[in-house]
Amino acid sequence: MKLSDLGWNGFFEEQFRRWSGSGLVPGRVVGEAGYIYEVETETGRCSAQVSGHFQYIAAGRADYPAVGDWVLLRGESDLLIIERVLDRSSLFSRLAAGKRFDEQVIASNIDIMFIVASLDGGRNFTQRGIERYIVMVSDGGAKPVIILNKCDLCSESERTDFITTARAVAGDIPVLMVSAKTGEGMELVRELLEQGVTAAFTGPSGAGKSALINNLLERDVQRTGALREDDKRGRHTTTRRELFPLGNCSMVIDTPGLRELRPFGDTESLDAAFTEIAEAAEECRFSDCSHTDEPGCAVLQLVSEGEIEYARYQNYITIRNEMMSLEMMKSEKGRLERKARDKALSKLVKNYLKNHEK
Ligand SMILES: Nc1nc2c(ncn2[C@@H]2O[C@H](COP(=O)(O)OP(=O)(O)OP(=O)(O)O)[C@@H](O)[C@H]2O)c(=O)[nH]1
Ligand SMILES: [Mg+2]
Ligand SMILES: [Zn+2]
């Protein structure tokens, strides 16, 4: 397969230039299982793992390859060695689940991120959930598009209600209504998947991400799982991220439904999901207004007038507070890392001086 058919473009070519003549070849990560990666190269698919040097210089989990990454490889055996991950043009990440404070990259180099919600009457369609996804997608630089899936389960009037509810939080972001089951509306999704485009699907478990991928692939490649009877929640059927090339040389990435949706980015990415709040904030009396109890707060004014829905405002404050405490944790982590580096450096200098004094 030609590299350009896998999404290779000038952005990556430019970075690769300094490695030309090094014997390293580029490949795109299409799957991962533990620390073994499936990589597609010009000459075919292979398995790979990162080199010892790579592990040594990686500062955190986010530096490791993710599905969608372009990596530089060496070797000829069955297991190639990844020496480098090229800079990402976009990514979708979150605060990793669990106790350790780390960023988890879910997919990278994505042009379009489909945020999938489902119209089955369960909890896989909520305005608050969509708002949170928009913040996370906008933060990583991919273009968000909202997909309302399972429209085959809805009457005409229900469809209208769902569209209105979604548009109320979508702002300028496109909202598509489709059915992975009957194929209705899928041509709108296909239209966006031009040659060289990489799209990924995210959204709660059971929303139908894998069913949508199967529809696009025109084959049942991905396993799908029926919702739980009692609460209509998904069963976390997909457990791995995986990239699939489509016939027209576009690519789609399936991802597992996330249990914890905690943005890892900066508070600025809130503006993309809450545009009217960002605009109102310009009019607040204090430039560092927190929009919680300050006099002359234009945001609170609009909330009191009912122009901004209270639940939406609350979600904004909740996500912002999470991101602010995250920013504090990030700078604390940075401080500790710098301290450790300084300590190691002064030890090196001390040893050097000791050896040279002799
Ligand atoms: N009626 C109807 N059912 C659908 C549609 N799309 C998906 N489903 C069903 O919804 C259930 C969940 O679909 P999946 O594709 O497994 O959902 P998912 O988002 O991949 O879920 P996870 O992998 O668990 O994150 C399955 O039973 C699908 O058959 C649709 O358009 N209409
Ligand atoms: Mg799935
Ligand atoms: Zn304010």
GROMACS .gro file of C-alpha atoms and ligand atoms in nm:
model
  392
    1MET     CA    1   0.000   0.000   0.000
    2LYS     CA    2   0.125   0.350  -0.080
    3LEU     CA    3   0.202   0.560   0.228
    4SER     CA    4  -0.030   0.837   0.108
    5ASP     CA    5  -0.314   0.582   0.106
    6LEU     CA    6  -0.248   0.537   0.477
    7GLY     CA    7  -0.270   0.909   0.554
    8TRP     CA    8   0.098   1.004   0.508
    9ASN     CA    9   0.130   1.371   0.411
   10GLY     CA   10   0.363   1.671   0.408
   11PHE     CA   11   0.348   1.708   0.786
   12PHE     CA   12   0.508   1.366   0.834
   13GLU     CA   13   0.730   1.386   0.523
   14GLU     CA   14   0.890   1.701   0.663
   15GLN     CA   15   0.975   1.527   0.991
   16PHE     CA   16   1.098   1.217   0.813
   17ARG     CA   17   1.344   1.415   0.602
   18ARG     CA   18   1.604   1.430   0.879
   19TRP     CA   19   1.599   1.050   0.907
   20SER     CA   20   1.641   0.981   0.538
   21GLY     CA   21   1.950   0.767   0.483
   22SER     CA   22   1.921   0.627   0.837
   23GLY     CA   23   1.768   0.302   0.712
   24LEU     CA   24   1.453   0.366   0.920
   25VAL     CA   25   1.123   0.308   0.741
   26PRO     CA   26   0.791   0.472   0.826
   27GLY     CA   27   0.481   0.276   0.920
   28ARG     CA   28   0.142   0.347   1.070
   29VAL     CA   29   0.026   0.183   1.393
   30VAL     CA   30  -0.303   0.005   1.320
   31GLY     CA   31  -0.337  -0.201   1.636
   32GLU     CA   32  -0.187  -0.264   1.975
   33ALA     CA   33  -0.190  -0.552   2.218
   34GLY     CA   34   0.010  -0.486   2.530
   35TYR     CA   35   0.347  -0.366   2.410
   36ILE     CA   36   0.329  -0.531   2.070
   37TYR     CA   37   0.207  -0.307   1.790
   38GLU     CA   38   0.062  -0.398   1.453
   39VAL     CA   39   0.210  -0.166   1.193
   40GLU     CA   40   0.121  -0.112   0.828
   41THR     CA   41   0.415  -0.019   0.603
   42GLU     CA   42   0.458   0.025   0.231
   43THR     CA   43   0.560  -0.339   0.205
   44GLY     CA   44   0.287  -0.485   0.423
   45ARG     CA   45   0.176  -0.549   0.777
   46CYS     CA   46   0.415  -0.642   1.055
   47SER     CA   47   0.449  -0.662   1.432
   48ALA     CA   48   0.679  -0.429   1.621
   49GLN     CA   49   0.793  -0.324   1.966
   50VAL     CA   50   0.974  -0.016   2.091
   51SER     CA   51   1.352  -0.020   2.130
   52GLY     CA   52   1.533  -0.013   2.463
   53HIS     CA   53   1.655   0.338   2.385
   54PHE     CA   54   1.295   0.445   2.321
   55GLN     CA   55   1.188   0.317   2.663
   56TYR     CA   56   1.480   0.497   2.821
   57ILE     CA   57   1.391   0.837   2.679
   58ALA     CA   58   1.009   0.810   2.700
   59ALA     CA   59   0.892   1.050   2.971
   60GLY     CA   60   0.545   0.905   3.010
   61ARG     CA   61   0.279   0.682   2.872
   62ALA     CA   62   0.171   0.939   2.613
   63ASP     CA   63   0.513   0.914   2.444
   64TYR     CA   64   0.452   0.551   2.353
   65PRO     CA   65   0.294   0.467   2.018
   66ALA     CA   66  -0.085   0.484   1.991
   67VAL     CA   67  -0.315   0.362   1.716
   68GLY     CA   68  -0.292   0.613   1.431
   69ASP     CA   69   0.069   0.708   1.502
   70TRP     CA   70   0.340   0.718   1.238
   71VAL     CA   71   0.649   0.541   1.366
   72LEU     CA   72   0.999   0.484   1.229
   73LEU     CA   73   1.109   0.123   1.221
   74ARG     CA   74   1.423  -0.082   1.175
   75GLY     CA   75   1.498  -0.450   1.143
   76GLU     CA   76   1.406  -0.739   0.920
   77SER     CA   77   1.289  -1.007   1.160
   78ASP     CA   78   0.928  -1.094   1.242
   79LEU     CA   79   0.935  -0.834   1.514
   80LEU     CA   80   1.051  -0.492   1.395
   81ILE     CA   81   1.186  -0.228   1.629
   82ILE     CA   82   1.017   0.111   1.671
   83GLU     CA   83   1.280   0.380   1.717
   84ARG     CA   84   1.063   0.686   1.703
   85VAL     CA   85   0.707   0.820   1.704
   86LEU     CA   86   0.665   1.115   1.467
   87ASP     CA   87   0.498   1.426   1.607
   88ARG     CA   88   0.119   1.397   1.602
   89SER     CA   89  -0.099   1.628   1.397
   90SER     CA   90  -0.386   1.566   1.641
   91LEU     CA   91  -0.476   1.327   1.917
   92PHE     CA   92  -0.758   1.215   2.137
   93SER     CA   93  -0.650   1.159   2.494
   94ARG     CA   94  -0.779   1.151   2.846
   95LEU     CA   95  -0.653   1.130   3.199
   96ALA     CA   96  -0.568   0.761   3.232
   97ALA     CA   97  -0.801   0.559   3.451
   98GLY     CA   98  -0.653   0.444   3.781
   99LYS     CA   99  -0.442   0.605   4.048
  100ARG     CA  100  -0.138   0.706   3.846
  101PHE     CA  101  -0.146   1.055   3.704
  102ASP     CA  102  -0.078   1.011   3.333
  103GLU     CA  103  -0.215   1.099   2.992
  104GLN     CA  104  -0.355   0.814   2.785
  105VAL     CA  105  -0.357   0.870   2.412
  106ILE     CA  106  -0.654   0.683   2.267
  107ALA     CA  107  -0.592   0.761   1.901
  108SER     CA  108  -0.370   0.997   1.706
  109ASN     CA  109  -0.342   1.173   1.371
  110ILE     CA  110  -0.718   1.184   1.334
  111ASP     CA  111  -0.885   1.431   1.100
  112ILE     CA  112  -1.242   1.368   1.210
  113MET     CA  113  -1.359   1.243   1.546
  114PHE     CA  114  -1.711   1.105   1.537
  115ILE     CA  115  -1.884   1.144   1.871
  116VAL     CA  116  -2.147   0.870   1.869
  117ALA     CA  117  -2.466   0.892   2.074
  118SER     CA  118  -2.754   0.648   2.033
  119LEU     CA  119  -3.126   0.706   2.012
  120ASP     CA  120  -3.237   0.388   2.191
  121GLY     CA  121  -3.392   0.569   2.485
  122GLY     CA  122  -3.107   0.472   2.717
  123ARG     CA  123  -2.837   0.689   2.863
  124ASN     CA  124  -2.614   0.692   2.558
  125PHE     CA  125  -2.757   1.025   2.454
  126THR     CA  126  -2.725   1.312   2.699
  127GLN     CA  127  -2.647   1.676   2.641
  128ARG     CA  128  -2.396   1.673   2.928
  129GLY     CA  129  -2.215   1.375   2.782
  130ILE     CA  130  -2.195   1.535   2.438
  131GLU     CA  131  -2.058   1.856   2.589
  132ARG     CA  132  -1.783   1.662   2.764
  133TYR     CA  133  -1.688   1.476   2.446
  134ILE     CA  134  -1.673   1.803   2.251
  135VAL     CA  135  -1.428   1.946   2.504
  136MET     CA  136  -1.207   1.638   2.481
  137VAL     CA  137  -1.208   1.618   2.103
  138SER     CA  138  -1.149   1.991   2.055
  139ASP     CA  139  -0.856   1.976   2.288
  140GLY     CA  140  -0.670   1.728   2.071
  141GLY     CA  141  -0.723   1.919   1.747
  142ALA     CA  142  -0.943   1.678   1.548
  143LYS     CA  143  -1.265   1.804   1.389
  144PRO     CA  144  -1.565   1.685   1.592
  145VAL     CA  145  -1.878   1.553   1.420
  146ILE     CA  146  -2.175   1.426   1.619
  147ILE     CA  147  -2.346   1.106   1.504
  148LEU     CA  148  -2.690   1.020   1.638
  149ASN     CA  149  -2.708   0.647   1.569
  150LYS     CA  150  -3.002   0.399   1.577
  151CYS     CA  151  -3.253   0.638   1.420
  152ASP     CA  152  -3.439   0.323   1.301
  153LEU     CA  153  -3.572   0.296   1.658
  154CYS     CA  154  -3.737   0.640   1.647
  155SER     CA  155  -4.060   0.787   1.520
  156GLU     CA  156  -4.048   1.104   1.310
  157SER     CA  157  -4.133   1.329   1.604
  158GLU     CA  158  -3.874   1.159   1.827
  159ARG     CA  159  -3.614   1.219   1.558
  160THR     CA  160  -3.698   1.589   1.550
  161ASP     CA  161  -3.674   1.609   1.930
  162PHE     CA  162  -3.336   1.435   1.936
  163ILE     CA  163  -3.194   1.657   1.662
  164THR     CA  164  -3.313   1.972   1.841
  165THR     CA  165  -3.167   1.854   2.172
  166ALA     CA  166  -2.833   1.771   2.009
  167ARG     CA  167  -2.813   2.095   1.812
  168ALA     CA  168  -2.870   2.292   2.132
  169VAL     CA  169  -2.527   2.182   2.254
  170ALA     CA  170  -2.350   2.127   1.922
  171GLY     CA  171  -2.302   2.492   1.820
  172ASP     CA  172  -2.138   2.487   1.478
  173ILE     CA  173  -2.049   2.120   1.497
  174PRO     CA  174  -2.231   1.905   1.238
  175VAL     CA  175  -2.495   1.661   1.366
  176LEU     CA  176  -2.571   1.354   1.152
  177MET     CA  177  -2.859   1.117   1.214
  178VAL     CA  178  -2.797   0.762   1.095
  179SER     CA  179  -2.871   0.396   1.144
  180ALA     CA  180  -2.584   0.149   1.131
  181LYS     CA  181  -2.849  -0.123   1.113
  182THR     CA  182  -3.051  -0.007   0.811
  183GLY     CA  183  -2.779   0.209   0.655
  184GLU     CA  184  -3.000   0.517   0.660
  185GLY     CA  185  -2.796   0.838   0.653
  186MET     CA  186  -2.465   0.651   0.620
  187GLU     CA  187  -2.394   0.826   0.289
  188LEU     CA  188  -2.343   1.146   0.494
  189VAL     CA  189  -2.072   0.972   0.694
  190ARG     CA  190  -1.912   0.828   0.378
  191GLU     CA  191  -1.906   1.172   0.216
  192LEU     CA  192  -1.673   1.296   0.489
  193LEU     CA  193  -1.434   1.004   0.445
  194GLU     CA  194  -1.232   1.133   0.152
  195GLN     CA  195  -0.909   0.972   0.040
  196GLY     CA  196  -0.634   1.007   0.301
  197VAL     CA  197  -0.875   1.105   0.580
  198THR     CA  198  -0.852   0.929   0.915
  199ALA     CA  199  -1.167   0.924   1.126
  200ALA     CA  200  -1.211   0.772   1.470
  201PHE     CA  201  -1.526   0.681   1.658
  202THR     CA  202  -1.578   0.754   2.024
  203GLY     CA  203  -1.880   0.751   2.250
  204PRO     CA  204  -2.029   0.541   2.527
  205SER     CA  205  -2.034   0.162   2.520
  206GLY     CA  206  -2.334   0.037   2.325
  207ALA     CA  207  -2.381   0.350   2.113
  208GLY     CA  208  -2.292   0.146   1.805
  209LYS     CA  209  -1.937   0.250   1.716
  210SER     CA  210  -1.841  -0.099   1.600
  211ALA     CA  211  -2.171  -0.143   1.415
  212LEU     CA  212  -2.097   0.182   1.227
  213ILE     CA  213  -1.748   0.058   1.140
  214ASN     CA  214  -1.895  -0.270   1.011
  215ASN     CA  215  -2.141  -0.077   0.800
  216LEU     CA  216  -1.858   0.127   0.645
  217LEU     CA  217  -1.645  -0.183   0.589
  218GLU     CA  218  -1.951  -0.364   0.446
  219ARG     CA  219  -1.846  -0.669   0.649
  220ASP     CA  220  -1.892  -0.780   1.009
  221VAL     CA  221  -1.530  -0.732   1.108
  222GLN     CA  222  -1.587  -0.596   1.455
  223ARG     CA  223  -1.786  -0.780   1.720
  224THR     CA  224  -2.090  -0.589   1.846
  225GLY     CA  225  -2.268  -0.655   2.176
  226ALA     CA  226  -2.636  -0.630   2.272
  227LEU     CA  227  -2.724  -0.379   2.542
  228ARG     CA  228  -2.799  -0.497   2.894
  229GLU     CA  229  -3.172  -0.562   2.932
  230ASP     CA  230  -3.230  -0.367   3.252
  231ASP     CA  231  -3.055  -0.033   3.197
  232LYS     CA  232  -2.975  -0.036   2.824
  233ARG     CA  233  -2.607   0.009   2.886
  234GLY     CA  234  -2.341  -0.138   2.662
  235ARG     CA  235  -2.126  -0.431   2.766
  236HIS     CA  236  -1.786  -0.292   2.671
  237THR     CA  237  -1.760  -0.530   2.381
  238THR     CA  238  -1.468  -0.361   2.205
  239THR     CA  239  -1.157  -0.375   2.420
  240ARG     CA  240  -0.886  -0.260   2.177
  241ARG     CA  241  -0.827   0.034   1.955
  242GLU     CA  242  -0.785  -0.063   1.593
  243LEU     CA  243  -0.747   0.113   1.259
  244PHE     CA  244  -0.917  -0.020   0.945
  245PRO     CA  245  -0.836   0.099   0.592
  246LEU     CA  246  -1.151   0.153   0.384
  247GLY     CA  247  -1.170   0.084   0.012
  248ASN     CA  248  -1.125   0.445  -0.096
  249CYS     CA  249  -0.802   0.491   0.103
  250SER     CA  250  -0.960   0.658   0.401
  251MET     CA  251  -0.923   0.503   0.745
  252VAL     CA  252  -1.149   0.447   1.043
  253ILE     CA  253  -1.048   0.375   1.403
  254ASP     CA  254  -1.272   0.183   1.642
  255THR     CA  255  -1.222   0.254   2.012
  256PRO     CA  256  -1.367   0.098   2.327
  257GLY     CA  257  -1.644   0.289   2.507
  258LEU     CA  258  -1.482   0.485   2.788
  259ARG     CA  259  -1.597   0.447   3.147
  260GLU     CA  260  -1.413   0.755   3.264
  261LEU     CA  261  -1.416   1.068   3.055
  262ARG     CA  262  -1.169   1.301   3.209
  263PRO     CA  263  -1.018   1.558   2.973
  264PHE     CA  264  -0.641   1.594   2.994
  265GLY     CA  265  -0.613   1.923   2.807
  266ASP     CA  266  -0.614   2.288   2.905
  267THR     CA  267  -0.919   2.489   3.006
  268GLU     CA  268  -0.904   2.679   2.676
  269SER     CA  269  -1.058   2.380   2.501
  270LEU     CA  270  -1.377   2.445   2.699
  271ASP     CA  271  -1.448   2.739   2.469
  272ALA     CA  272  -1.518   2.509   2.174
  273ALA     CA  273  -1.798   2.334   2.360
  274PHE     CA  274  -1.933   2.636   2.545
  275THR     CA  275  -1.902   2.914   2.288
  276GLU     CA  276  -2.176   3.136   2.432
  277ILE     CA  277  -2.018   3.117   2.778
  278ALA     CA  278  -1.676   3.204   2.633
  279GLU     CA  279  -1.831   3.501   2.452
  280ALA     CA  280  -2.017   3.624   2.758
  281ALA     CA  281  -1.700   3.593   2.968
  282GLU     CA  282  -1.546   3.872   2.759
  283GLU     CA  283  -1.802   4.107   2.912
  284CYS     CA  284  -1.736   4.016   3.276
  285ARG     CA  285  -1.616   4.304   3.493
  286PHE     CA  286  -1.302   4.117   3.604
  287SER     CA  287  -1.078   3.961   3.344
  288ASP     CA  288  -1.004   3.669   3.578
  289CYS     CA  289  -1.372   3.621   3.665
  290SER     CA  290  -1.448   3.264   3.776
  291HIS     CA  291  -1.819   3.309   3.690
  292THR     CA  292  -1.924   3.174   4.029
  293ASP     CA  293  -1.997   3.471   4.256
  294GLU     CA  294  -1.824   3.785   4.124
  295PRO     CA  295  -2.015   4.109   4.081
  296GLY     CA  296  -2.056   4.217   3.720
  297CYS     CA  297  -2.033   3.858   3.589
  298ALA     CA  298  -2.193   3.847   3.245
  299VAL     CA  299  -2.214   3.468   3.250
  300LEU     CA  300  -2.413   3.458   3.575
  301GLN     CA  301  -2.631   3.734   3.435
  302LEU     CA  302  -2.724   3.519   3.132
  303VAL     CA  303  -2.782   3.217   3.357
  304SER     CA  304  -3.019   3.417   3.576
  305GLU     CA  305  -3.204   3.538   3.268
  306GLY     CA  306  -3.238   3.180   3.147
  307GLU     CA  307  -3.034   3.255   2.833
  308ILE     CA  308  -2.785   2.992   2.940
  309GLU     CA  309  -2.943   2.677   3.079
  310TYR     CA  310  -2.844   2.617   3.441
  311ALA     CA  311  -2.754   2.249   3.387
  312ARG     CA  312  -2.525   2.349   3.101
  313TYR     CA  313  -2.360   2.617   3.313
  314GLN     CA  314  -2.313   2.361   3.592
  315ASN     CA  315  -2.148   2.115   3.354
  316TYR     CA  316  -1.917   2.391   3.236
  317ILE     CA  317  -1.811   2.470   3.593
  318THR     CA  318  -1.766   2.099   3.676
  319ILE     CA  319  -1.544   2.029   3.375
  320ARG     CA  320  -1.352   2.352   3.426
  321ASN     CA  321  -1.282   2.268   3.791
  322GLU     CA  322  -1.160   1.922   3.691
  323MET     CA  323  -0.930   2.075   3.432
  324MET     CA  324  -0.800   2.336   3.673
  325SER     CA  325  -0.704   2.080   3.934
  326LEU     CA  326  -0.545   1.879   3.656
  327GLU     CA  327  -0.340   2.183   3.552
  328MET     CA  328  -0.218   2.210   3.910
  329MET     CA  329  -0.126   1.842   3.916
  330LYS     CA  330   0.055   1.879   3.585
  331SER     CA  331   0.269   2.165   3.712
  332GLU     CA  332   0.339   1.975   4.035
  333LYS     CA  333   0.444   1.673   3.830
  334GLY     CA  334   0.667   1.900   3.621
  335ARG     CA  335   0.820   2.047   3.938
  336LEU     CA  336   0.900   1.703   4.079
  337GLU     CA  337   1.049   1.593   3.747
  338ARG     CA  338   1.268   1.905   3.733
  339LYS     CA  339   1.378   1.846   4.092
  340ALA     CA  340   1.475   1.486   4.011
  341ARG     CA  341   1.665   1.605   3.704
  342ASP     CA  342   1.851   1.874   3.899
  343LYS     CA  343   1.947   1.620   4.162
  344ALA     CA  344   2.078   1.377   3.901
  345LEU     CA  345   2.268   1.658   3.730
  346SER     CA  346   2.435   1.783   4.046
  347LYS     CA  347   2.540   1.427   4.125
  348LEU     CA  348   2.696   1.401   3.780
  349VAL     CA  349   2.882   1.729   3.826
  350LYS     CA  350   3.002   1.624   4.171
  351ASN     CA  351   3.135   1.294   4.034
  352TYR     CA  352   3.303   1.473   3.746
  353LEU     CA  353   3.476   1.720   3.975
  354LYS     CA  354   3.582   1.443   4.215
  355ASN     CA  355   3.739   1.244   3.933
  356HIS     CA  356   3.918   1.544   3.795
  357GLU     CA  357   4.052   1.659   4.128
  358LYS     CA  358   4.248   1.336   4.162
  359LIG     N1  359  -3.150  -0.087   1.616
  359LIG     C1  360  -3.022  -0.058   1.602
  359LIG     N2  361  -2.929  -0.120   1.678
  359LIG     C2  362  -2.801  -0.087   1.662
  359LIG     C3  363  -2.757   0.011   1.569
  359LIG     N3  364  -2.625   0.025   1.578
  359LIG     C4  365  -2.585  -0.064   1.671
  359LIG     N4  366  -2.690  -0.131   1.722
  359LIG     C5  367  -2.686  -0.233   1.827
  359LIG     O1  368  -2.640  -0.175   1.948
  359LIG     C6  369  -2.562  -0.268   2.023
  359LIG     C7  370  -2.425  -0.207   2.054
  359LIG     O2  371  -2.354  -0.188   1.935
  359LIG     P1  372  -2.194  -0.189   1.929
  359LIG     O3  373  -2.155  -0.155   1.791
  359LIG     O4  374  -2.141  -0.314   1.989
  359LIG     O5  375  -2.162  -0.067   2.027
  359LIG     P2  376  -2.019  -0.003   2.060
  359LIG     O6  377  -2.040   0.143   2.064
  359LIG     O7  378  -1.916  -0.054   1.969
  359LIG     O8  379  -1.994  -0.054   2.211
  359LIG     P3  380  -1.855  -0.091   2.285
  359LIG     O9  381  -1.769  -0.169   2.193
  359LIG    O10  382  -1.901  -0.171   2.402
  359LIG    O11  383  -1.795   0.040   2.326
  359LIG     C8  384  -2.554  -0.394   1.936
  359LIG    O12  385  -2.653  -0.483   1.979
  359LIG     C9  386  -2.586  -0.342   1.796
  359LIG    O13  387  -2.643  -0.440   1.714
  359LIG    C10  388  -2.859   0.075   1.490
  359LIG    O14  389  -2.834   0.163   1.407
  359LIG     N5  390  -2.988   0.037   1.512
  360MG      MG  391  -1.749  -0.158   1.996
  361ZN      ZN  392  -1.787   3.600   3.488
   0.00000   0.00000   0.00000
